[in-house]
Short mmCIF file of C-alpha atoms in Angstrom, two decimals:
data_model
loop_
_atom_site.label_atom_id
_atom_site.label_comp_id
_atom_site.label_asym_id
_atom_site.label_seq_id
_atom_site.Cartn_x
_atom_site.Cartn_y
_atom_site.Cartn_z
CA MET E 1 30.18 0.43 74.09
CA LEU E 2 29.74 2.09 70.72
CA ASP E 3 28.33 5.62 70.49
CA ILE E 4 27.71 7.44 67.22
CA ALA E 5 27.41 11.10 66.29
CA LEU E 6 25.88 12.77 63.26
CA VAL E 7 27.82 15.98 62.65
CA HIS E 8 26.17 19.01 60.97
CA TYR E 9 29.14 21.33 61.59
CA PRO E 10 31.89 21.52 60.47
CA VAL E 11 31.16 19.83 57.14
CA TYR E 12 31.78 20.69 53.49
CA ASN E 13 29.22 21.77 50.94
CA LYS E 14 29.55 20.68 47.31
CA ASN E 15 31.98 23.55 46.63
CA HIS E 16 34.28 22.39 49.47
CA GLU E 17 33.31 25.37 51.65
CA ILE E 18 32.89 24.82 55.39
CA ILE E 19 29.22 25.04 56.38
CA GLY E 20 26.68 23.99 59.00
CA SER E 21 24.08 21.72 57.36
CA ALA E 22 20.37 21.46 58.17
CA VAL E 23 18.98 18.60 60.24
CA THR E 24 17.04 16.01 58.20
CA ASN E 25 14.03 14.46 59.91
CA LEU E 26 14.56 10.98 58.49
CA ASP E 27 18.21 10.97 59.63
CA LEU E 28 16.99 11.11 63.23
CA HIS E 29 14.54 8.25 62.70
CA ASP E 30 16.84 6.01 60.71
CA LEU E 31 19.86 6.49 62.98
CA ALA E 32 17.77 6.02 66.12
CA ARG E 33 16.16 2.85 64.77
CA ALA E 34 19.48 1.41 63.56
CA GLY E 35 21.20 2.50 66.78
CA ARG E 36 18.55 0.86 68.93
CA THR E 37 18.56 -2.30 66.79
CA TYR E 38 22.32 -2.74 67.12
CA GLY E 39 22.48 -1.62 70.77
CA VAL E 40 24.56 1.56 70.49
CA GLY E 41 24.81 3.69 73.62
CA ALA E 42 23.62 6.98 72.18
CA VAL E 43 23.12 8.76 68.87
CA TYR E 44 24.41 12.33 69.24
CA ILE E 45 23.09 15.01 66.89
CA VAL E 46 25.75 17.74 66.67
CA THR E 47 24.60 21.19 65.52
CA PRO E 48 25.53 24.66 66.80
CA PHE E 49 22.28 26.27 65.57
CA ALA E 50 19.66 26.87 68.27
CA ASP E 51 16.74 26.57 65.83
CA GLN E 52 18.06 23.23 64.59
CA GLN E 53 18.48 21.97 68.15
CA GLU E 54 14.89 23.06 68.77
CA LEU E 55 13.76 21.14 65.68
CA VAL E 56 15.44 17.96 66.94
CA LYS E 57 13.74 18.40 70.32
CA GLU E 58 10.36 18.88 68.64
CA ILE E 59 10.73 15.79 66.48
CA VAL E 60 11.89 13.63 69.37
CA GLY E 61 9.19 15.14 71.62
CA HIS E 62 6.44 14.30 69.14
CA TRP E 63 7.41 10.62 69.26
CA GLN E 64 8.21 10.58 72.99
CA ASP E 65 5.33 12.52 74.53
CA GLY E 66 3.09 13.68 71.68
CA TYR E 67 0.74 11.86 69.33
CA GLY E 68 3.60 9.75 67.94
CA ALA E 69 4.12 8.06 71.31
CA GLN E 70 0.59 6.63 71.09
CA TYR E 71 0.80 5.89 67.40
CA ASN E 72 4.03 3.92 67.37
CA LYS E 73 5.61 2.64 70.58
CA ASP E 74 8.57 1.11 68.71
CA ARG E 75 9.48 4.54 67.37
CA LYS E 76 9.11 6.03 70.83
CA GLU E 77 11.58 3.50 72.16
CA ALA E 78 14.09 4.07 69.35
CA LEU E 79 14.17 7.84 69.77
CA THR E 80 15.26 7.56 73.41
CA VAL E 81 18.83 7.10 72.10
CA ILE E 82 18.98 10.65 70.61
CA GLU E 83 21.12 13.28 72.38
CA ILE E 84 21.83 16.86 71.24
CA CYS E 85 25.29 18.51 71.28
CA THR E 86 26.42 21.99 70.24
CA ASP E 87 29.88 21.11 68.96
CA LEU E 88 32.58 18.45 68.86
CA ASP E 89 34.23 19.66 72.08
CA GLU E 90 30.98 19.24 73.98
CA LEU E 91 30.44 15.86 72.29
CA PHE E 92 33.85 14.54 73.32
CA GLU E 93 33.37 15.81 76.88
CA ARG E 94 29.93 14.27 77.27
CA VAL E 95 30.89 10.88 75.86
CA THR E 96 34.03 10.85 78.03
CA LYS E 97 31.86 11.53 81.08
CA ALA E 98 29.18 8.98 80.13
CA ARG E 99 31.78 6.25 79.46
CA GLN E 100 34.01 7.24 82.40
CA GLY E 101 37.03 7.72 80.16
CA ARG E 102 37.82 9.10 76.74
CA PRO E 103 36.65 6.71 74.02
CA THR E 104 38.57 5.91 70.87
CA ILE E 105 37.23 8.51 68.44
CA LEU E 106 36.96 7.47 64.80
CA ALA E 107 35.86 9.46 61.77
CA THR E 108 34.15 8.04 58.70
CA CYS E 109 34.62 9.22 55.14
CA ALA E 110 33.76 8.33 51.56
CA SER E 111 37.39 8.47 50.40
CA CYS E 112 40.62 7.14 51.90
CA GLN E 113 42.31 8.94 54.80
CA ASP E 114 45.30 8.46 57.07
CA LYS E 115 45.21 6.50 60.34
CA MET E 116 42.93 3.81 58.92
CA VAL E 117 41.57 1.13 61.24
CA SER E 118 39.61 -1.88 59.99
CA PHE E 119 36.01 -2.73 60.82
CA GLN E 120 37.38 -5.96 62.25
CA ASP E 121 39.55 -3.97 64.69
CA VAL E 122 36.60 -1.89 65.87
CA ARG E 123 34.47 -5.02 66.17
CA GLY E 124 37.16 -6.58 68.36
CA ALA E 125 37.50 -3.45 70.50
CA VAL E 126 33.76 -3.27 71.19
CA GLU E 127 33.66 -7.00 71.98
CA LYS E 128 36.40 -6.35 74.56
CA LYS E 129 34.13 -3.70 76.15
CA GLU E 130 36.26 -0.80 74.96
CA ASN E 131 34.47 2.47 74.21
CA VAL E 132 34.39 3.79 70.66
CA LEU E 133 32.77 6.94 69.27
CA LEU E 134 32.07 7.08 65.52
CA LEU E 135 31.63 10.43 63.75
CA PHE E 136 29.52 10.66 60.60
CA GLY E 137 29.42 13.82 58.49
CA THR E 138 26.36 15.21 56.74
CA ALA E 139 26.37 17.16 53.43
CA TRP E 140 29.69 16.56 51.58
CA GLY E 141 31.41 15.14 54.65
CA LEU E 142 33.51 16.02 57.69
CA THR E 143 36.14 18.74 57.20
CA GLU E 144 39.88 18.11 57.28
CA GLN E 145 40.04 19.79 60.68
CA VAL E 146 37.87 17.02 62.15
CA PHE E 147 40.31 14.38 60.93
CA THR E 148 43.10 16.05 62.96
CA MET E 149 40.97 15.67 66.12
CA VAL E 150 40.36 11.91 65.91
CA ASP E 151 42.30 8.76 66.72
CA GLY E 152 41.61 7.03 63.44
CA THR E 153 39.43 6.63 60.40
CA LEU E 154 37.23 3.79 59.19
CA PRO E 155 37.68 2.71 55.56
CA PRO E 156 35.20 4.05 53.00
CA ILE E 157 32.48 1.63 51.92
CA ILE E 158 33.40 0.45 48.46
CA GLY E 159 30.85 -1.39 46.37
CA SER E 160 31.38 -2.88 42.95
CA GLY E 161 33.05 0.00 41.19
CA ASP E 162 34.06 3.63 41.46
CA TYR E 163 30.69 4.94 42.61
CA ASN E 164 30.34 5.30 46.40
CA HIS E 165 27.87 8.04 47.14
CA LEU E 166 25.77 6.45 49.86
CA SER E 167 23.42 8.50 52.00
CA VAL E 168 24.64 8.97 55.55
CA ARG E 169 21.61 6.92 56.64
CA SER E 170 22.84 3.97 54.54
CA ALA E 171 26.46 4.40 55.63
CA VAL E 172 25.52 4.35 59.32
CA ALA E 173 23.39 1.21 58.87
CA ILE E 174 26.13 -0.64 56.99
CA MET E 175 28.88 0.33 59.43
CA LEU E 176 26.81 -0.67 62.47
CA ASP E 177 26.15 -4.02 60.81
CA ARG E 178 29.84 -4.54 60.04
CA ILE E 179 30.85 -3.70 63.61
CA LEU E 180 27.95 -5.09 65.66
CA GLY E 181 25.94 -7.35 63.35
CA THR E 182 25.65 -11.12 63.58
CA ARG E 183 27.46 -13.08 60.87
CA ASP E 184 25.76 -15.94 58.99
CA MET K 1 22.97 -10.08 38.73
CA LEU K 2 21.02 -8.79 41.71
CA ASP K 3 17.89 -6.68 41.21
CA ILE K 4 15.85 -5.21 44.04
CA ALA K 5 12.25 -4.04 44.31
CA LEU K 6 10.59 -1.75 46.82
CA VAL K 7 6.98 -2.89 47.16
CA HIS K 8 4.20 -0.42 48.10
CA TYR K 9 1.37 -2.92 47.52
CA PRO K 10 0.43 -5.38 48.93
CA VAL K 11 1.81 -4.47 52.36
CA TYR K 12 0.37 -4.32 55.87
CA ASN K 13 -0.44 -1.21 57.87
CA LYS K 14 0.06 -1.19 61.62
CA ASN K 15 -3.33 -2.85 62.14
CA HIS K 16 -2.34 -5.76 59.85
CA GLU K 17 -4.72 -4.58 57.12
CA ILE K 18 -3.62 -4.87 53.48
CA ILE K 19 -2.90 -1.45 52.01
CA GLY K 20 -0.97 0.39 49.31
CA SER K 21 1.57 2.73 50.93
CA ALA K 22 2.74 6.12 49.70
CA VAL K 23 6.08 6.57 47.94
CA THR K 24 8.74 8.25 50.12
CA ASN K 25 11.13 10.58 48.29
CA LEU K 26 14.19 9.59 50.31
CA ASP K 27 13.55 5.88 49.68
CA LEU K 28 14.15 6.51 45.98
CA HIS K 29 17.38 8.41 46.63
CA ASP K 30 18.79 6.05 49.24
CA LEU K 31 17.95 2.86 47.33
CA ALA K 32 19.26 4.29 44.06
CA ARG K 33 22.53 5.43 45.68
CA ALA K 34 23.02 2.13 47.52
CA GLY K 35 22.00 0.17 44.42
CA ARG K 36 24.45 2.06 42.22
CA THR K 37 27.23 1.77 44.83
CA TYR K 38 26.86 -2.01 45.06
CA GLY K 39 26.23 -2.53 41.35
CA VAL K 40 22.67 -3.84 41.35
CA GLY K 41 20.95 -4.17 37.99
CA ALA K 42 17.83 -2.13 38.72
CA VAL K 43 15.80 -0.77 41.62
CA TYR K 44 12.12 -1.36 40.86
CA ILE K 45 9.51 0.81 42.56
CA VAL K 46 6.26 -1.17 42.68
CA THR K 47 3.02 0.80 43.10
CA PRO K 48 -0.38 0.38 41.43
CA PHE K 49 -1.37 4.04 41.95
CA ALA K 50 -1.04 6.27 38.86
CA ASP K 51 -0.41 9.41 40.93
CA GLN K 52 2.36 7.68 42.84
CA GLN K 53 3.95 6.44 39.62
CA GLU K 54 3.78 10.02 38.36
CA LEU K 55 5.48 11.25 41.55
CA VAL K 56 8.34 8.78 41.04
CA LYS K 57 8.72 9.98 37.44
CA GLU K 58 8.79 13.62 38.57
CA ILE K 59 11.43 13.00 41.23
CA VAL K 60 13.62 10.96 38.89
CA GLY K 61 13.05 13.51 36.10
CA HIS K 62 14.14 16.40 38.31
CA TRP K 63 17.50 14.70 38.90
CA GLN K 64 17.84 13.33 35.37
CA ASP K 65 16.81 16.26 33.17
CA GLY K 66 15.81 19.11 35.48
CA TYR K 67 17.78 21.40 37.75
CA GLY K 68 19.02 18.46 39.83
CA ALA K 69 20.96 17.06 36.88
CA GLN K 70 23.10 20.22 36.84
CA TYR K 71 23.28 20.47 40.61
CA ASN K 72 24.48 16.95 41.37
CA LYS K 73 25.79 14.65 38.64
CA ASP K 74 26.37 11.79 41.10
CA ARG K 75 22.69 11.82 41.98
CA LYS K 76 21.77 11.91 38.30
CA GLU K 77 23.85 8.80 37.74
CA ALA K 78 22.39 6.94 40.72
CA LEU K 79 18.77 7.54 39.72
CA THR K 80 19.28 5.84 36.33
CA VAL K 81 18.76 2.53 38.18
CA ILE K 82 15.12 3.33 39.08
CA GLU K 83 12.32 1.50 37.20
CA ILE K 84 8.56 1.70 37.84
CA CYS K 85 6.20 -1.31 37.97
CA THR K 86 2.46 -1.55 38.58
CA ASP K 87 2.38 -4.87 40.43
CA LEU K 88 4.34 -7.98 41.29
CA ASP K 89 3.24 -9.85 38.16
CA GLU K 90 4.61 -7.09 35.96
CA LEU K 91 7.76 -6.97 38.09
CA PHE K 92 8.43 -10.70 37.72
CA GLU K 93 7.76 -10.55 33.95
CA ARG K 94 10.07 -7.59 33.39
CA VAL K 95 12.94 -8.98 35.44
CA THR K 96 12.57 -12.36 33.72
CA LYS K 97 12.77 -10.61 30.34
CA ALA K 98 15.71 -8.37 31.34
CA ARG K 99 17.70 -11.30 32.76
CA GLN K 100 16.63 -13.75 30.02
CA GLY K 101 15.21 -16.21 32.51
CA ARG K 102 13.27 -16.17 35.75
CA PRO K 103 15.47 -15.07 38.64
CA THR K 104 15.41 -16.60 42.11
CA ILE K 105 12.87 -14.39 43.88
CA LEU K 106 13.47 -13.77 47.58
CA ALA K 107 11.40 -11.83 50.09
CA THR K 108 12.75 -9.96 53.10
CA CYS K 109 11.05 -9.64 56.47
CA ALA K 110 11.64 -8.39 60.00
CA SER K 111 10.57 -11.70 61.57
CA CYS K 112 11.31 -15.32 60.70
CA GLN K 113 9.58 -17.05 57.80
CA ASP K 114 9.68 -20.38 56.03
CA LYS K 115 12.00 -21.22 53.14
CA MET K 116 14.94 -19.33 54.66
CA VAL K 117 18.12 -18.93 52.65
CA SER K 118 21.30 -17.42 54.11
CA PHE K 119 23.04 -14.23 52.98
CA GLN K 120 26.05 -16.44 52.25
CA ASP K 121 23.96 -18.54 49.84
CA VAL K 122 22.74 -15.45 47.98
CA ARG K 123 26.28 -14.05 47.90
CA GLY K 124 27.48 -17.31 46.35
CA ALA K 125 24.65 -17.37 43.81
CA VAL K 126 25.38 -13.82 42.62
CA GLU K 127 29.11 -14.60 42.42
CA LYS K 128 28.20 -17.53 40.15
CA LYS K 129 26.35 -15.05 37.88
CA GLU K 130 22.92 -16.35 38.87
CA ASN K 131 20.07 -13.84 38.85
CA VAL K 132 18.35 -12.94 42.11
CA LEU K 133 15.49 -10.52 42.75
CA LEU K 134 15.02 -9.23 46.32
CA LEU K 135 11.65 -7.85 47.45
CA PHE K 136 11.48 -5.25 50.22
CA GLY K 137 8.18 -4.20 51.78
CA THR K 138 7.28 -0.69 52.89
CA ALA K 139 4.97 0.21 55.82
CA TRP K 140 4.58 -2.82 58.14
CA GLY K 141 5.97 -5.25 55.58
CA LEU K 142 5.05 -7.60 52.73
CA THR K 143 1.78 -9.51 53.11
CA GLU K 144 1.57 -13.25 53.61
CA GLN K 145 0.35 -13.63 50.04
CA VAL K 146 3.70 -12.32 48.76
CA PHE K 147 5.56 -15.01 50.69
CA THR K 148 3.59 -17.69 48.79
CA MET K 149 4.83 -16.21 45.49
CA VAL K 150 8.57 -16.33 46.20
CA ASP K 151 11.30 -18.97 46.17
CA GLY K 152 12.70 -18.12 49.58
CA THR K 153 13.17 -15.61 52.35
CA LEU K 154 16.25 -13.86 53.70
CA PRO K 155 16.72 -13.93 57.49
CA PRO K 156 15.64 -10.86 59.46
CA ILE K 157 18.45 -8.54 60.55
CA ILE K 158 18.96 -9.11 64.24
CA GLY K 159 21.03 -6.67 66.24
CA SER K 160 21.90 -6.95 69.88
CA GLY K 161 18.52 -7.72 71.37
CA ASP K 162 14.83 -8.03 70.64
CA TYR K 163 14.45 -4.69 68.88
CA ASN K 164 14.66 -4.88 65.09
CA HIS K 165 12.65 -2.04 63.63
CA LEU K 166 15.00 -0.77 60.93
CA SER K 167 13.81 1.57 58.22
CA VAL K 168 13.55 -0.08 54.82
CA ARG K 169 16.36 2.27 53.70
CA SER K 170 18.66 0.83 56.37
CA ALA K 171 17.57 -2.76 55.70
CA VAL K 172 18.30 -2.45 51.98
CA ALA K 173 21.75 -0.93 52.65
CA ILE K 174 22.69 -3.67 55.14
CA MET K 175 21.46 -6.52 52.94
CA LEU K 176 23.28 -5.20 49.86
CA ASP K 177 26.45 -4.96 51.93
CA ARG K 178 26.05 -8.51 53.24
CA ILE K 179 25.46 -9.90 49.74
CA LEU K 180 27.70 -7.69 47.58
CA GLY K 181 30.05 -5.82 49.94
CA THR K 182 33.78 -6.35 50.26
CA ARG K 183 34.93 -8.04 53.46
CA ASP K 184 37.84 -6.65 55.51
#
C-alpha cells in the first residue's frame, strides 16, 4: 500500500530558512483526487499549527457534510482520504499502526540526493504488497533534517532541460502515475 | 513540438450544459511550470470573455514585470509560455502559423472516445519532430462539438479502480510526463 504525506513543516522558504508553510486549498483537492484515482491508502496533511489544522478540517467538512457534499459527490468521495498530522513523528507512528509495521519512508526532492531509489523499485515494492510512505515538501522543499529521517529518496522529475520547478500538485500526480499508473 | 491549450469554452457544467468557465489562477501557474519543465512550445489559455483575458494578462504581468518578477525569477521564466486565445478557431490558426503547418490536434477526456491514439504514438510523433496540439477542458470537460474538430483523442487516465476525477492540473502534468518525460 502506498500512503503519501504533504509536509508543511519543516520546509525551506526561498531564503533557505526553516519555516512552517500555509495550507493551500487546492493542494487538498488535487492530492485527494489524485490519491483516490490511483488508490493510495491515505493523504496525510502534516502541519503543527492548530489554525491550519482547523482550516483543513473546515475544507474537508464542507465537502463531506456541508453544501459541497450535495454539490459534488465525487469530491466528497475523494476527500475521505485526507488525514491530519501534527508532525513527522506522529505521521510515522500513525502509518506504522495503520499498516501494521513501519513502511519504507521515501522523501521527494527537486534536486538530487543520497540514497536514491528508482520509481521502478517503488512500483515493484507496491506490487509486492509492501508498504511505502512518500513525503512531499511544500514551499521550497523538505529540509535536510527530513532526509536524515528517511530510508531513501525518489529521483527529481527532470523534463527537457534545466528547468524543474513543478508545483507540488503536479509532482504528486506525476509520481503517483509513475508508481501506480497503467502503462500503454 | 508539443503545444497545449486549456479550454474554458465550450465546456460542460455538471448538468451537461455548455458553458464558459472561469479562469483559475493556479491553473496558469501549474500549467506554465509543467509546460516549461517538459519543454512545451506554448500553453494557450482559451477564453472568449474579455474580463477573463484581462485577468490572465494581469496575473502573467504580475510575475513578468510586477513585484512577482523580483520575488521569483523561476516563476517569471515559466509564465513566458502563456498565450491567450479567444476561441478554438483562433487557437488552431495561431498554432498552425507558429509551427508552419497544421499540427495534429488531440483532445483529452476522462472517459473513452472515438479516434483514440496512444501516449506511445504521441511520444513517437514528438520525437520525430512532428507538431502536436493537446486540448484540455476545464469544468466538466470539452463538449462533444470539440471532439468533431480534432484528429484524435488521448486515452483517459485510469488509476486503480473506477474513480478518475483528476484535476486538470494533475491531468496535464501526468500526460506531459507520459509523452515527454524521461523513463527510469
